[in-house]
Amino acid sequence: TRIVESIVVSQPIFKVWPQVRNWLNADLYSDHVKTTEILEGKSSDTVGCSKRVVWSTGQEYVYRLIELSDQQYVLAFEAIQSNPPLGFTAMLTTISLKRVTLVSDQPGDHAQHTLVTWETDFSADVTPQITKEFNTLTRNVLFSMRKKFASMK
């Protein structure tokens, strides 16, 4: 089962990517994340590092970074632990950025916008209720991201 949500933010990709790439950046998800911390003493940009996230709902997850591409503007992570326990076997999330190539017929207008796509793949044992909850959470996080980027100069 897969959920996919995307949003256009009014900032160029070179301003958006450093914020998304900083995997410890709780400010990016400020409305929905209480705390984040990198575990095991690794850097937050080291593939294989783990991050504990406490969400505003009180749920606590540990994620492992499995891909970080500065060329493709992609960050991917998997859930490896949760409290309360996950209601499914596996979850893989990919956040990708793309330059928006056409916004209007004004020259250069496209350079100021970025498409942010958030995809989450679940194991087959995920329930429709959990999928719905994650879809809502994903949308809320993307709206928070857009709001944050809209306030950037």
Coordinates of C-alpha atoms in Angstrom, one line a residue:
T1 CA 0.0 0.0 0.0
R2 CA 1.4 3.4 -1.0
I3 CA 0.3 6.9 -0.1
V4 CA 1.7 9.8 -2.2
E5 CA 1.2 13.5 -1.5
S6 CA 2.9 16.5 -3.0
I7 CA 2.9 20.2 -2.6
V8 CA 4.5 23.2 -4.4
V9 CA 6.5 25.6 -2.2
S10 CA 7.4 29.1 -3.3
Q11 CA 11.2 28.8 -2.9
P12 CA 13.9 27.6 -5.3
I13 CA 15.1 24.0 -4.8
F14 CA 18.6 25.3 -3.6
K15 CA 16.9 26.8 -0.6
V16 CA 14.5 23.9 0.1
W17 CA 16.9 21.0 -0.2
P18 CA 19.2 22.0 2.7
Q19 CA 16.2 22.2 5.0
V20 CA 14.9 18.8 3.9
R21 CA 18.4 17.3 3.8
N22 CA 19.0 18.2 7.4
W23 CA 17.3 15.1 8.8
L24 CA 17.4 16.4 12.3
N25 CA 15.5 19.6 11.4
A26 CA 12.5 19.5 13.6
D27 CA 11.6 23.1 12.7
L28 CA 10.6 21.8 9.2
Y29 CA 7.8 19.8 10.8
S30 CA 7.4 22.2 13.8
D31 CA 3.6 21.8 14.1
H32 CA 3.8 18.1 14.3
V33 CA 7.1 17.1 16.0
K34 CA 8.0 17.6 19.6
T35 CA 11.6 16.4 19.5
T36 CA 14.1 14.7 17.4
E37 CA 17.5 13.2 18.2
I38 CA 20.1 11.2 16.3
L39 CA 21.0 8.0 18.0
E40 CA 24.3 6.0 18.0
G41 CA 26.5 9.1 17.8
K42 CA 26.4 9.3 14.0
S43 CA 26.0 12.4 11.9
S44 CA 22.4 13.1 10.7
D45 CA 23.6 12.9 7.1
T46 CA 25.2 9.5 7.4
V47 CA 23.2 6.8 5.6
G48 CA 22.4 4.2 8.2
C49 CA 22.0 6.6 11.1
S50 CA 18.9 6.3 13.3
K51 CA 16.7 9.1 14.5
R52 CA 14.1 9.1 17.3
V53 CA 11.1 11.3 16.7
V54 CA 8.4 12.1 19.2
W55 CA 5.4 13.4 17.4
S56 CA 2.8 15.8 18.8
T57 CA 0.4 12.9 19.0
G58 CA 2.8 11.3 21.6
Q59 CA 3.8 8.5 19.3
E60 CA 7.5 7.8 19.3
Y61 CA 9.3 6.4 16.2
V62 CA 12.8 5.4 15.4
Y63 CA 13.7 5.8 11.7
R64 CA 16.8 4.7 9.8
L65 CA 18.1 6.9 7.0
I66 CA 18.6 4.6 3.9
E67 CA 19.2 7.1 1.1
L68 CA 20.4 10.7 0.9
S69 CA 21.1 12.0 -2.6
D70 CA 22.3 15.6 -3.2
Q71 CA 22.2 15.0 -7.0
Q72 CA 18.6 13.6 -7.1
Y73 CA 17.3 15.6 -4.1
V74 CA 16.0 12.5 -2.4
L75 CA 15.9 11.5 1.2
A76 CA 14.5 8.0 2.2
F77 CA 14.0 6.4 5.6
E78 CA 12.4 3.4 7.1
A79 CA 10.6 3.0 10.4
I80 CA 12.4 0.4 12.6
Q81 CA 10.7 0.9 16.0
S82 CA 7.7 2.6 17.5
N83 CA 5.9 3.2 20.8
P84 CA 3.1 2.2 20.7
P85 CA 4.1 -0.7 18.4
L86 CA 3.4 -0.2 14.6
G87 CA 0.2 -1.8 13.3
F88 CA 2.1 -3.1 10.3
T89 CA 5.4 -4.8 9.5
A90 CA 7.2 -2.2 7.4
M91 CA 7.1 1.4 6.3
L92 CA 9.5 3.1 3.8
T93 CA 9.2 6.9 3.2
T94 CA 10.8 8.9 0.4
I95 CA 10.9 12.6 0.2
S96 CA 11.9 14.0 -3.2
L97 CA 12.3 17.5 -4.6
K98 CA 11.9 18.6 -8.2
R99 CA 12.3 22.0 -9.8
V100 CA 9.0 23.3 -11.1
T101 CA 9.6 24.1 -14.7
L102 CA 6.5 26.1 -15.5
V103 CA 4.4 28.3 -13.2
S104 CA 3.5 31.1 -15.6
D105 CA 4.7 32.5 -18.9
Q106 CA 6.9 35.0 -17.1
P107 CA 10.6 34.3 -17.6
G108 CA 12.4 32.9 -14.6
D109 CA 9.2 32.4 -12.6
H110 CA 9.7 28.7 -12.4
A111 CA 13.0 29.0 -10.7
Q112 CA 11.3 30.2 -7.6
H113 CA 9.2 27.0 -7.0
T114 CA 9.9 23.5 -5.9
L115 CA 7.7 20.4 -5.9
V116 CA 8.0 18.4 -2.7
T117 CA 6.7 14.8 -3.0
W118 CA 6.3 12.5 0.1
E119 CA 5.7 8.8 -0.7
T120 CA 5.2 6.2 1.9
D121 CA 5.1 2.5 1.1
F122 CA 3.6 0.1 3.7
S123 CA 3.7 -3.6 4.0
A124 CA 0.6 -5.5 3.0
D125 CA -0.6 -5.9 6.5
V126 CA -1.3 -2.2 7.0
T127 CA -5.0 -1.4 7.8
P128 CA -7.1 1.2 5.9
Q129 CA -7.4 3.2 9.2
I130 CA -3.6 3.4 9.6
T131 CA -3.2 4.4 6.0
K132 CA -5.8 7.2 6.4
E133 CA -4.0 8.4 9.6
F134 CA -0.6 8.6 7.9
N135 CA -2.2 10.3 4.8
T136 CA -3.6 13.0 7.1
L137 CA -0.3 13.3 8.9
T138 CA 1.6 13.6 5.6
R139 CA -0.7 16.3 4.3
N140 CA -0.3 18.2 7.6
V141 CA 3.5 18.0 7.5
L142 CA 3.5 19.2 3.9
F143 CA 1.3 22.2 4.7
S144 CA 3.7 23.0 7.6
M145 CA 6.6 22.8 5.2
R146 CA 4.9 25.1 2.7
K147 CA 4.1 27.6 5.5
K148 CA 7.7 27.6 6.7
F149 CA 9.1 28.1 3.2
A150 CA 6.7 30.8 2.5
S151 CA 8.1 32.8 5.5
M152 CA 11.7 32.4 4.3
K153 CA 13.4 35.2 2.5

